[in-house]
Coordinates of C-alpha atoms in Angstrom, one line a residue:
H89 CA 50.4 8.0 21.9
F90 CA 48.2 11.1 21.7
Q91 CA 48.0 13.8 19.0
F92 CA 46.1 17.0 19.6
F93 CA 45.4 19.6 17.0
F94 CA 43.2 22.7 17.5
F95 CA 41.9 25.2 15.0
F96 CA 39.3 27.7 14.2
Q97 CA 36.7 27.1 11.5
G98 CA 31.5 25.9 10.8
N99 CA 27.8 27.8 9.7
N100 CA 25.1 30.4 10.2
G101 CA 21.4 30.2 9.4
L102 CA 20.7 28.5 6.1
N103 CA 24.2 29.2 4.8
V104 CA 24.9 25.5 4.5
L105 CA 28.4 24.4 3.6
N106 CA 29.3 21.2 1.8
P107 CA 30.2 18.2 4.0
H108 CA 33.9 17.7 4.6
G109 CA 36.1 15.3 6.5
S110 CA 36.3 11.5 6.3
L111 CA 33.9 9.1 7.8
F112 CA 36.6 6.4 8.1
A113 CA 39.7 8.4 8.9
P114 CA 38.6 11.7 10.5
E115 CA 41.4 14.2 10.7
D116 CA 39.8 17.5 9.6
Y117 CA 39.0 20.5 11.8
G118 CA 35.5 21.7 12.2
M119 CA 34.4 24.9 10.6
S120 CA 33.8 28.2 12.4
G121 CA 30.2 29.4 12.5
C122 CA 29.4 32.1 9.9
P123 CA 29.6 35.6 11.4
G124 CA 26.6 37.7 12.3
I125 CA 27.2 41.1 13.9
S126 CA 30.5 39.5 15.1
P127 CA 32.2 36.1 14.5
G128 CA 30.4 32.9 15.2
G129 CA 31.6 30.0 17.3
T130 CA 34.9 28.3 16.6
G131 CA 35.0 24.8 15.2
G132 CA 36.2 21.7 17.0
G133 CA 39.7 20.4 17.0
V134 CA 41.4 17.2 15.9
L135 CA 42.1 14.4 18.4
R136 CA 43.8 11.2 17.4
I137 CA 44.6 8.4 19.9
I138 CA 46.6 5.3 19.2
I139 CA 46.8 2.7 22.0
G140 CA 48.7 -0.5 21.4
D141 CA 46.8 -2.5 24.0
H142 CA 44.0 -1.5 26.3
F143 CA 42.3 1.9 26.2
Y144 CA 40.0 2.4 29.2
L145 CA 37.9 5.6 29.1
D146 CA 35.9 6.8 32.1
G147 CA 36.5 10.4 31.3
T148 CA 35.6 12.6 28.4
L149 CA 37.1 13.1 24.9
V150 CA 35.8 16.4 23.5
S151 CA 36.2 18.0 20.1
D152 CA 32.9 20.0 20.1
G153 CA 32.2 23.1 18.1
Q154 CA 31.8 26.2 20.2
Q155 CA 28.6 28.1 20.8
A156 CA 28.4 31.4 19.1
P157 CA 29.2 34.3 21.4
E158 CA 26.2 36.0 23.1
K159 CA 24.7 38.8 20.9
S160 CA 26.9 37.9 18.0
Q161 CA 23.9 36.6 15.9
G162 CA 26.5 34.1 14.5
G163 CA 26.4 30.4 13.8
G164 CA 27.7 27.7 16.0
G165 CA 31.0 26.0 15.2
S166 CA 30.9 22.5 13.7
G167 CA 32.3 19.5 15.5
G168 CA 35.8 18.4 14.9
S169 CA 37.3 15.0 14.5
I170 CA 38.1 12.2 16.9
W171 CA 39.9 9.0 15.7
V172 CA 40.6 6.2 18.2
Q173 CA 42.6 3.0 17.5
A174 CA 43.2 0.5 20.2
G175 CA 43.8 -3.2 20.8
R176 CA 41.0 -3.3 23.5
F177 CA 38.5 -0.7 24.4
S178 CA 36.3 -0.4 27.5
G179 CA 34.9 2.1 30.0
H180 CA 31.9 4.2 30.6
G181 CA 33.0 7.7 29.5
V182 CA 32.0 10.1 26.7
I183 CA 33.3 10.8 23.3
S184 CA 31.9 14.0 21.8
A185 CA 32.3 15.9 18.6
S186 CA 29.0 17.8 18.6
G187 CA 28.2 21.1 16.9
G188 CA 27.8 24.4 18.8
S189 CA 24.6 26.4 19.2
G190 CA 23.9 29.5 17.2
D191 CA 23.0 32.8 18.7
G192 CA 19.9 34.9 18.0
S193 CA 17.1 34.6 15.5
F194 CA 19.3 33.8 12.5
G195 CA 22.2 32.0 14.2
G196 CA 22.2 28.4 12.9
G197 CA 23.7 25.5 14.8
G198 CA 27.0 24.0 13.7
S199 CA 26.9 20.5 12.3
G200 CA 28.2 17.4 14.2
G201 CA 31.7 16.3 13.6
R202 CA 33.3 12.9 12.8
V203 CA 34.2 10.1 15.2
A204 CA 35.8 6.8 14.2
V205 CA 36.8 4.1 16.6
Y206 CA 38.8 1.0 15.5
V207 CA 39.3 -1.9 18.0
L208 CA 41.2 -5.1 17.2
T209 CA 38.9 -7.1 19.6
E210 CA 35.2 -6.8 20.5
S211 CA 34.7 -3.4 22.0
K212 CA 33.4 -3.4 25.6
F213 CA 32.9 0.4 25.8
T214 CA 29.5 1.2 27.2
G215 CA 29.7 5.0 27.4
D216 CA 28.2 7.6 25.2
Y217 CA 29.1 8.9 21.7
L218 CA 27.8 12.4 20.9
V219 CA 28.0 13.7 17.4
S220 CA 24.8 15.7 17.0
G221 CA 24.4 19.1 15.4
G222 CA 24.1 22.3 17.5
N223 CA 20.9 24.0 18.4
S224 CA 19.5 27.0 16.4
G225 CA 19.9 30.3 18.2
N226 CA 16.1 30.6 18.1
S227 CA 14.4 27.9 20.2
Q228 CA 11.3 28.1 17.9
Q229 CA 13.4 26.9 15.0
E230 CA 15.1 24.0 16.9
L231 CA 13.4 21.3 14.7
S232 CA 14.2 23.1 11.5
E233 CA 17.1 23.5 9.1
Y234 CA 18.4 26.3 11.3
S235 CA 19.8 23.6 13.6
G236 CA 23.0 21.8 12.7
G237 CA 23.0 18.6 10.8
P238 CA 24.2 15.4 12.4
G239 CA 27.8 14.2 12.4
T240 CA 28.9 10.6 11.8
L241 CA 30.0 7.8 14.2
Y242 CA 31.9 4.9 12.6
L243 CA 32.7 1.9 14.8
S244 CA 34.9 -1.1 13.7
D245 CA 35.7 -4.0 16.0
Y246 CA 36.1 -7.8 15.7
R247 CA 33.5 -10.4 16.6
R248 CA 34.0 -14.1 16.3
G249 CA 37.2 -13.4 14.4
H250 CA 35.5 -11.2 11.8
R251 CA 35.5 -7.4 11.4
Y252 CA 32.2 -5.8 12.3
T253 CA 31.3 -2.3 11.2
Q254 CA 28.6 0.2 12.3
L255 CA 27.6 3.6 11.1
R256 CA 25.5 5.6 13.6
I257 CA 23.6 8.8 12.9
N258 CA 21.3 10.8 15.3
N259 CA 19.5 13.8 13.9
K260 CA 17.6 14.9 17.1
H261 CA 14.2 14.9 15.3
R262 CA 15.3 17.5 12.8
P263 CA 14.2 17.4 9.1
W264 CA 15.3 14.7 6.7
S265 CA 16.8 17.4 4.5
L266 CA 19.7 17.6 7.0
I267 CA 20.9 14.4 5.3
V268 CA 24.3 12.7 5.7
T269 CA 26.1 12.2 2.4
L270 CA 28.5 9.2 2.1
D271 CA 31.1 10.7 -0.1
E272 CA 34.5 9.0 0.4
N273 CA 35.6 8.6 -3.2
M274 CA 34.4 5.0 -3.1
T275 CA 31.9 3.0 -5.2
N276 CA 31.0 0.4 -2.7
Y277 CA 30.0 1.0 1.0
V278 CA 29.3 -2.0 3.3
F279 CA 28.1 -1.7 6.9
D280 CA 27.1 -4.6 9.2
E281 CA 24.8 -2.1 11.0
L282 CA 23.3 1.2 10.1
H283 CA 21.7 3.1 13.0
L284 CA 19.3 5.8 12.0
L285 CA 17.8 7.6 15.0
R286 CA 15.5 10.6 15.6
K287 CA 14.9 11.3 11.9
A288 CA 18.4 10.7 10.7
S289 CA 18.8 10.4 6.9
V290 CA 21.5 9.1 4.6
H291 CA 22.3 8.8 0.9
L292 CA 25.1 8.5 -1.6
P293 CA 26.0 11.5 -3.8
P294 CA 23.3 12.0 -6.6
N295 CA 26.0 12.2 -9.3
G296 CA 24.7 9.6 -11.7
K297 CA 27.6 7.3 -11.0
Y298 CA 27.2 3.6 -10.3
L299 CA 27.4 3.3 -6.5
N300 CA 26.5 0.5 -4.0
L301 CA 25.3 0.7 -0.4
T302 CA 25.1 -2.7 1.4
I303 CA 23.5 -2.8 4.9
H304 CA 23.3 -6.1 6.7
K305 CA 21.1 -4.7 9.5
I306 CA 19.1 -1.5 9.8
V307 CA 18.6 -0.3 13.4
G308 CA 16.4 2.6 14.3
D309 CA 13.2 4.0 15.7
R310 CA 11.3 4.0 12.3
S311 CA 11.9 7.7 11.8
G312 CA 15.0 7.5 9.7
F313 CA 15.3 7.8 5.9
I314 CA 17.4 6.2 3.1
H315 CA 17.4 7.8 -0.3
V316 CA 18.6 5.8 -3.3
H317 CA 19.3 7.8 -6.5
R318 CA 19.6 6.8 -10.2
N319 CA 22.3 4.2 -10.9
Q320 CA 22.7 3.3 -7.3
I321 CA 22.1 -0.1 -5.7
L322 CA 20.8 -0.5 -2.1
Q323 CA 21.2 -4.0 -0.6
A324 CA 19.2 -3.9 2.7
E325 CA 19.1 -7.0 4.9
A326 CA 19.2 -9.2 1.8
K327 CA 20.6 -12.8 1.4
E328 CA 20.4 -14.2 -2.1
S329 CA 18.7 -17.6 -2.4
T330 CA 18.0 -17.5 1.4
P331 CA 14.5 -16.7 2.8
T332 CA 14.9 -13.7 5.1
I333 CA 12.4 -11.5 6.9
T334 CA 12.9 -7.8 7.6
R335 CA 10.9 -5.1 9.4
T336 CA 12.6 -2.1 7.9
A337 CA 13.3 0.3 10.7
A338 CA 13.4 3.2 8.3
N339 CA 11.6 5.0 5.4
F340 CA 12.8 4.7 1.8
R341 CA 12.8 6.6 -1.4
I342 CA 13.8 4.5 -4.5
E343 CA 14.2 6.8 -7.5
Q344 CA 13.8 6.0 -11.2
G345 CA 16.8 4.1 -12.3
A346 CA 17.7 3.0 -8.8
F347 CA 17.8 -0.6 -7.5
A348 CA 16.7 -1.9 -4.1
I349 CA 17.7 -5.5 -3.3
M350 CA 15.8 -6.5 -0.1
A351 CA 14.8 -9.5 2.0
S352 CA 12.4 -12.1 0.5
T353 CA 9.8 -10.9 3.1
V354 CA 9.7 -7.2 3.7
H355 CA 7.5 -5.4 6.2
I356 CA 7.4 -1.6 5.6
V357 CA 6.9 -0.1 9.0
G358 CA 8.6 3.3 8.7
E359 CA 6.7 6.1 10.4
G360 CA 7.7 9.1 8.2
D361 CA 5.2 11.1 6.2
T362 CA 5.9 8.7 3.4
A363 CA 7.2 5.3 4.4
F364 CA 8.0 4.0 1.0
S365 CA 8.4 6.1 -2.2
W366 CA 9.1 3.6 -5.0
N367 CA 9.9 4.5 -8.6
G368 CA 12.8 2.1 -9.4
R369 CA 13.5 -1.6 -9.4
L370 CA 12.6 -3.7 -6.3
V371 CA 14.6 -7.0 -6.4
N372 CA 14.0 -10.4 -4.8
V373 CA 11.0 -9.4 -2.7
R374 CA 8.4 -12.2 -2.7
H375 CA 6.2 -11.0 0.2
L376 CA 5.6 -7.3 0.7
H377 CA 3.6 -6.0 3.7
F378 CA 2.7 -2.4 4.4
A379 CA 1.9 -1.7 8.0
S380 CA -1.3 -0.1 9.1
G381 CA -1.6 3.6 8.3
R382 CA 1.5 3.9 6.1
R383 CA 1.7 6.2 3.1
V384 CA 3.2 4.7 0.0
I385 CA 4.0 6.4 -3.3
I386 CA 4.3 4.2 -6.4
G387 CA 5.8 5.9 -9.5
A388 CA 5.3 5.1 -13.2
F389 CA 8.7 3.4 -13.4
A390 CA 8.4 1.2 -10.4
H391 CA 8.7 -2.5 -11.1
T392 CA 9.9 -5.8 -9.6
A393 CA 12.6 -8.3 -10.6
M394 CA 14.1 -11.6 -9.4
V395 CA 17.8 -12.5 -9.3
Q396 CA 19.4 -15.9 -8.7
N397 CA 23.0 -16.8 -9.0
N398 CA 23.8 -13.3 -10.2
K399 CA 21.3 -13.7 -13.2
Y400 CA 17.9 -12.2 -13.6
L401 CA 15.1 -14.7 -13.7
F402 CA 12.7 -12.0 -14.7
V403 CA 12.4 -8.2 -14.9
D404 CA 8.9 -6.7 -15.1
Q405 CA 8.0 -3.8 -17.2
P406 CA 7.7 -0.3 -15.5
G407 CA 4.5 -0.1 -13.6
S408 CA 4.2 -3.9 -13.2
F409 CA 4.8 -5.9 -10.0
R410 CA 4.6 -9.6 -9.0
F411 CA 4.5 -10.9 -5.4
S412 CA 3.5 -14.1 -3.7
T413 CA 1.9 -12.1 -0.9
L414 CA 0.9 -8.4 -1.0
E415 CA -0.6 -6.9 2.1
F416 CA -1.9 -3.3 2.7
G417 CA -2.6 -2.7 6.4
A418 CA -5.7 -0.9 7.5
S419 CA -5.9 2.7 6.4
S420 CA -2.8 2.5 4.2
K421 CA -2.7 5.2 1.7
I422 CA -1.3 4.2 -1.7
T423 CA -0.6 6.9 -4.3
Y424 CA 0.0 5.6 -7.9
P425 CA 0.5 7.4 -11.2
V426 CA -2.6 8.9 -12.9
P427 CA -3.9 8.1 -15.5
L428 CA -1.5 5.1 -16.0
G429 CA -2.2 3.2 -12.9
V430 CA -0.2 0.1 -12.0
R431 CA -0.5 -3.7 -12.5
F432 CA -0.2 -6.1 -9.6
V433 CA 0.2 -9.9 -9.9
A434 CA -0.1 -11.3 -6.4
G435 CA -0.7 -14.9 -5.2
F436 CA -2.3 -13.6 -2.1
L437 CA -3.7 -10.1 -1.5
V438 CA -4.5 -9.0 2.0
G439 CA -5.8 -6.0 3.8
I440 CA -7.8 -2.8 3.5
S441 CA -6.3 0.1 1.6
L442 CA -7.1 3.5 0.5
F443 CA -6.0 4.4 -3.1
L444 CA -5.6 8.1 -3.9

C-alpha cells in the first residue's frame, strides 16, 4: 500500500538547523527554508511504500524540498523522507529527496532528505538515488556552506542469505564542514559499505559517550572524510587475526582519546588537504603506507597498539609507534608535535618524506 504525507517546513544562508529525521526509518517532513524578504521554499513531504512482493520502479518517487521563490532572498526547503519496503525491487527509475535551491545572495540551499530502502532479497534496482543538498542562491558560493548539506541513503537487502547494508552520502564537492551526523540514539553502528562521494563527510555525535562505528568496506573517490572523536571506536575494513589490506578511499581524523582499528596493511590514499590527522590510538596496523604527496598530521597523543583475542598484546606510550613496515611516499608532508617529536620503531622504513 501507499502512504503520502505532505507538509511545509528547511534553511537560509548560514542559519543551520540541527539534523533531524531517522536514517533507518525516515518519516519526518523536510523543513521550510528560512525567510528572506518573503518565505523560503517549502520542505519535502513523507512517502512510505510497502510492497509485499515485487516493486518495479521505472518512474520517479519525489520528496524534494522546493526552490525558494524568485526574489524572496529565502532559503531552499530541505528534502523530505522516502521509506520503501519490498520483497523484491527492480527497475531503472529515480528516487529523490533532494534539497531546494536558495534565492539571491544570502539564500542558502536546503539540505538533502532521508531515503531508506529495505528489500527481502538482493535488490536489482539500477536507477538513481538523489539526496543531495540544494544549491546556494549565489552561484559563486555553490561550493561553500551556503549550499545545502547532503541527505542520507540507507539500503538494506539480502545477499547469500545474509542482510547487507549500505550508507551512501554525496556532498557535491562542498566543504567537509557540511558533515552528516549519525545520531540515532544508538551506541553501535555497523555498515557493510559506506559510500563517501564528492567530499562527503561523516561522524558520530561528539558528546564524550562511548560509541562504535564499524565499516566493512569504504567506497569512494578519495575525497570523503571520517571524523572520530574522543571515546569513539572506528573499525574500518578490519578483521582480527586475519591479514587484510586496505586502500582507504577516504581521509581520517582520529582525535585524542579515540580509537581506530584498521586492516593489518593500510594504504593512506585520501586526497583531502590532510589525508590522515592522527592523535589517538591506531590498533592492529602492522604495515602503514602513505601515498605520494599526502599530508599527515601526527599529534602528541598518537600511538599504536595490538589486540588479539580481545586482549591487548601491547599499548605504546603517547608519541610512540611500532610497525613492521612504514612507508612515506615521495613528497609526503608529515607534521609532528614540536618540540616533543615522535618515536618510530619500524622493521622496514621506505620512501622520501618532508617533515615540517
